[in-house]
């Protein structure tokens, strides 16, 4: 169950934001084999003065169209799988809503199975409760 946070500067249309959210979820389904109904996304729209970034960090030129995506996801995926996800997100968002790949920044936060509670106050992936 990835938890996705999408950050961007205020002012984009609903259609634009939906295309970003859909593109990220499609990439998660394709690269991480996330089920279609496993979709939990938070969209954060910021005033320009509270969305601070370096326009040329790491030799990549960014614009105010920058989208910063933070994904908390299971820590069991290897580097090639993560790289596949990064590429899929950038490609999807280039296709729709037309973002430059340079304006797509992604951060993965690895999470252990015991760190998820999908509800009811239980560690959802924990099967042996005698160890908790």
PDB file of C-alpha atoms in Angstrom:
ATOM      1  CA  UNK A   1       0.000   0.000   0.000  1.00  0.00           C
ATOM      2  CA  UNK A   2       1.861   3.049  -1.131  1.00  0.00           C
ATOM      3  CA  UNK A   3       0.857   6.356   0.390  1.00  0.00           C
ATOM      4  CA  UNK A   4       1.477   9.108  -2.157  1.00  0.00           C
ATOM      5  CA  UNK A   5       1.877  12.800  -1.455  1.00  0.00           C
ATOM      6  CA  UNK A   6       1.899  15.103  -4.463  1.00  0.00           C
ATOM      7  CA  UNK A   7       3.125  18.672  -3.954  1.00  0.00           C
ATOM      8  CA  UNK A   8       2.804  21.503  -6.469  1.00  0.00           C
ATOM      9  CA  UNK A   9       2.233  25.236  -6.706  1.00  0.00           C
ATOM     10  CA  UNK A  10      -1.417  26.329  -6.566  1.00  0.00           C
ATOM     11  CA  UNK A  11      -3.231  27.279  -9.726  1.00  0.00           C
ATOM     12  CA  UNK A  12      -3.418  24.094 -11.797  1.00  0.00           C
ATOM     13  CA  UNK A  13      -6.783  22.866 -13.079  1.00  0.00           C
ATOM     14  CA  UNK A  14      -8.629  19.848 -11.673  1.00  0.00           C
ATOM     15  CA  UNK A  15      -7.905  18.024 -14.917  1.00  0.00           C
ATOM     16  CA  UNK A  16      -4.184  18.729 -14.594  1.00  0.00           C
ATOM     17  CA  UNK A  17      -4.091  17.501 -10.993  1.00  0.00           C
ATOM     18  CA  UNK A  18      -6.127  14.410 -11.895  1.00  0.00           C
ATOM     19  CA  UNK A  19      -3.703  13.621 -14.725  1.00  0.00           C
ATOM     20  CA  UNK A  20      -0.777  13.853 -12.305  1.00  0.00           C
ATOM     21  CA  UNK A  21      -2.490  11.642  -9.712  1.00  0.00           C
ATOM     22  CA  UNK A  22      -3.578   9.123 -12.368  1.00  0.00           C
ATOM     23  CA  UNK A  23      -0.095   9.022 -13.917  1.00  0.00           C
ATOM     24  CA  UNK A  24       1.549   8.324 -10.566  1.00  0.00           C
ATOM     25  CA  UNK A  25      -0.943   5.569  -9.748  1.00  0.00           C
ATOM     26  CA  UNK A  26      -0.543   3.952 -13.173  1.00  0.00           C
ATOM     27  CA  UNK A  27       3.234   3.918 -12.688  1.00  0.00           C
ATOM     28  CA  UNK A  28       2.834   2.287  -9.276  1.00  0.00           C
ATOM     29  CA  UNK A  29       0.570  -0.360 -10.799  1.00  0.00           C
ATOM     30  CA  UNK A  30       3.012  -1.028 -13.642  1.00  0.00           C
ATOM     31  CA  UNK A  31       6.330  -0.903 -11.747  1.00  0.00           C
ATOM     32  CA  UNK A  32       5.368  -2.009  -8.227  1.00  0.00           C
ATOM     33  CA  UNK A  33       2.391  -4.236  -9.162  1.00  0.00           C
ATOM     34  CA  UNK A  34       0.103  -2.185  -6.923  1.00  0.00           C
ATOM     35  CA  UNK A  35      -3.560  -3.265  -7.260  1.00  0.00           C
ATOM     36  CA  UNK A  36      -5.914  -0.799  -8.946  1.00  0.00           C
ATOM     37  CA  UNK A  37      -7.932  -0.296  -5.753  1.00  0.00           C
ATOM     38  CA  UNK A  38      -4.827   0.347  -3.615  1.00  0.00           C
ATOM     39  CA  UNK A  39      -4.917   4.094  -4.150  1.00  0.00           C
ATOM     40  CA  UNK A  40      -4.203   6.539  -1.344  1.00  0.00           C
ATOM     41  CA  UNK A  41      -3.038   9.968  -2.507  1.00  0.00           C
ATOM     42  CA  UNK A  42      -2.804  13.336  -0.834  1.00  0.00           C
ATOM     43  CA  UNK A  43      -2.576  16.412  -3.044  1.00  0.00           C
ATOM     44  CA  UNK A  44      -0.893  19.456  -1.493  1.00  0.00           C
ATOM     45  CA  UNK A  45      -1.141  22.763  -3.353  1.00  0.00           C
ATOM     46  CA  UNK A  46       1.209  25.444  -2.081  1.00  0.00           C
ATOM     47  CA  UNK A  47       1.485  29.189  -2.453  1.00  0.00           C
ATOM     48  CA  UNK A  48       4.527  30.015  -4.565  1.00  0.00           C
ATOM     49  CA  UNK A  49       6.301  31.612  -1.591  1.00  0.00           C
ATOM     50  CA  UNK A  50       5.989  28.396   0.454  1.00  0.00           C
ATOM     51  CA  UNK A  51       7.165  26.065  -2.323  1.00  0.00           C
ATOM     52  CA  UNK A  52      10.908  26.510  -2.189  1.00  0.00           C
ATOM     53  CA  UNK A  53      13.278  24.629  -4.473  1.00  0.00           C
ATOM     54  CA  UNK A  54      16.637  25.058  -6.166  1.00  0.00           C
ATOM     55  CA  UNK A  55      15.993  25.635  -9.866  1.00  0.00           C
ATOM     56  CA  UNK A  56      19.230  23.941 -10.953  1.00  0.00           C
ATOM     57  CA  UNK A  57      20.138  21.409  -8.248  1.00  0.00           C
ATOM     58  CA  UNK A  58      22.043  18.357  -9.505  1.00  0.00           C
ATOM     59  CA  UNK A  59      22.405  20.042 -12.918  1.00  0.00           C
ATOM     60  CA  UNK A  60      18.695  19.703 -13.700  1.00  0.00           C
ATOM     61  CA  UNK A  61      16.796  22.905 -14.555  1.00  0.00           C
ATOM     62  CA  UNK A  62      13.380  23.125 -12.880  1.00  0.00           C
ATOM     63  CA  UNK A  63      10.493  25.536 -13.376  1.00  0.00           C
ATOM     64  CA  UNK A  64       7.488  26.523 -11.285  1.00  0.00           C
ATOM     65  CA  UNK A  65       5.712  23.519 -12.820  1.00  0.00           C
ATOM     66  CA  UNK A  66       7.807  21.326 -10.507  1.00  0.00           C
ATOM     67  CA  UNK A  67       5.867  18.476  -8.911  1.00  0.00           C
ATOM     68  CA  UNK A  68       7.427  16.861  -5.840  1.00  0.00           C
ATOM     69  CA  UNK A  69       6.136  13.351  -5.234  1.00  0.00           C
ATOM     70  CA  UNK A  70       6.806  11.528  -1.988  1.00  0.00           C
ATOM     71  CA  UNK A  71       5.849   7.864  -1.800  1.00  0.00           C
ATOM     72  CA  UNK A  72       5.836   5.770   1.365  1.00  0.00           C
ATOM     73  CA  UNK A  73       6.032   2.181   0.134  1.00  0.00           C
ATOM     74  CA  UNK A  74       7.131  -1.270   1.217  1.00  0.00           C
ATOM     75  CA  UNK A  75      10.875  -1.611   1.742  1.00  0.00           C
ATOM     76  CA  UNK A  76      11.146  -4.921  -0.128  1.00  0.00           C
ATOM     77  CA  UNK A  77      11.679  -3.518  -3.633  1.00  0.00           C
ATOM     78  CA  UNK A  78      15.089  -3.598  -5.288  1.00  0.00           C
ATOM     79  CA  UNK A  79      16.904  -0.753  -7.061  1.00  0.00           C
ATOM     80  CA  UNK A  80      15.939  -1.778 -10.645  1.00  0.00           C
ATOM     81  CA  UNK A  81      12.266  -1.843  -9.612  1.00  0.00           C
ATOM     82  CA  UNK A  82      12.578   1.611  -8.053  1.00  0.00           C
ATOM     83  CA  UNK A  83      14.295   2.923 -11.186  1.00  0.00           C
ATOM     84  CA  UNK A  84      11.455   1.486 -13.276  1.00  0.00           C
ATOM     85  CA  UNK A  85       8.994   3.401 -11.085  1.00  0.00           C
ATOM     86  CA  UNK A  86      10.900   6.698 -11.433  1.00  0.00           C
ATOM     87  CA  UNK A  87      10.994   6.367 -15.219  1.00  0.00           C
ATOM     88  CA  UNK A  88       7.328   5.347 -15.444  1.00  0.00           C
ATOM     89  CA  UNK A  89       6.188   8.327 -13.366  1.00  0.00           C
ATOM     90  CA  UNK A  90       8.265  10.795 -15.403  1.00  0.00           C
ATOM     91  CA  UNK A  91       7.070   9.286 -18.694  1.00  0.00           C
ATOM     92  CA  UNK A  92       3.407   9.210 -17.622  1.00  0.00           C
ATOM     93  CA  UNK A  93       3.462  12.825 -16.462  1.00  0.00           C
ATOM     94  CA  UNK A  94       5.213  13.881 -19.657  1.00  0.00           C
ATOM     95  CA  UNK A  95       2.376  12.268 -21.651  1.00  0.00           C
ATOM     96  CA  UNK A  96      -0.343  13.839 -19.468  1.00  0.00           C
ATOM     97  CA  UNK A  97      -0.561  16.551 -18.313  1.00  0.00           C
ATOM     98  CA  UNK A  98       2.558  17.406 -20.341  1.00  0.00           C
ATOM     99  CA  UNK A  99       5.104  17.956 -17.590  1.00  0.00           C
ATOM    100  CA  UNK A 100       8.758  18.270 -18.469  1.00  0.00           C
ATOM    101  CA  UNK A 101      10.595  15.276 -16.998  1.00  0.00           C
ATOM    102  CA  UNK A 102      12.958  17.754 -15.348  1.00  0.00           C
ATOM    103  CA  UNK A 103       9.980  19.028 -13.337  1.00  0.00           C
ATOM    104  CA  UNK A 104       9.217  15.657 -11.747  1.00  0.00           C
ATOM    105  CA  UNK A 105      10.993  15.006  -8.445  1.00  0.00           C
ATOM    106  CA  UNK A 106      10.361  11.737  -6.594  1.00  0.00           C
ATOM    107  CA  UNK A 107      11.309  10.597  -3.108  1.00  0.00           C
ATOM    108  CA  UNK A 108      10.652   7.084  -1.826  1.00  0.00           C
ATOM    109  CA  UNK A 109      10.269   6.439   1.884  1.00  0.00           C
ATOM    110  CA  UNK A 110      10.807   2.735   2.644  1.00  0.00           C
ATOM    111  CA  UNK A 111       8.374   1.303   5.174  1.00  0.00           C
ATOM    112  CA  UNK A 112       8.391  -2.111   6.856  1.00  0.00           C
ATOM    113  CA  UNK A 113       5.337  -4.365   6.803  1.00  0.00           C
ATOM    114  CA  UNK A 114       4.834  -3.838  10.531  1.00  0.00           C
ATOM    115  CA  UNK A 115       4.535  -0.072   9.953  1.00  0.00           C
ATOM    116  CA  UNK A 116       1.144  -0.200   8.191  1.00  0.00           C
ATOM    117  CA  UNK A 117      -2.268  -0.056   9.821  1.00  0.00           C
ATOM    118  CA  UNK A 118      -5.077   0.068   7.270  1.00  0.00           C
ATOM    119  CA  UNK A 119      -7.653   0.504  10.019  1.00  0.00           C
ATOM    120  CA  UNK A 120      -9.069  -1.000  13.206  1.00  0.00           C
ATOM    121  CA  UNK A 121      -5.882  -0.094  15.107  1.00  0.00           C
ATOM    122  CA  UNK A 122      -4.065  -3.216  13.892  1.00  0.00           C
ATOM    123  CA  UNK A 123      -0.705  -3.721  12.209  1.00  0.00           C
ATOM    124  CA  UNK A 124      -2.356  -5.067   9.079  1.00  0.00           C
ATOM    125  CA  UNK A 125       0.528  -7.152   7.726  1.00  0.00           C
ATOM    126  CA  UNK A 126       1.471  -8.659  11.103  1.00  0.00           C
ATOM    127  CA  UNK A 127       0.236 -12.230  11.199  1.00  0.00           C
ATOM    128  CA  UNK A 128       1.995 -13.489  14.353  1.00  0.00           C
ATOM    129  CA  UNK A 129       0.563 -11.282  17.139  1.00  0.00           C
ATOM    130  CA  UNK A 130       2.570 -13.168  19.797  1.00  0.00           C
ATOM    131  CA  UNK A 131       5.668 -11.183  18.745  1.00  0.00           C
ATOM    132  CA  UNK A 132       4.021  -7.774  19.193  1.00  0.00           C
TER     133      UNK A 132
END
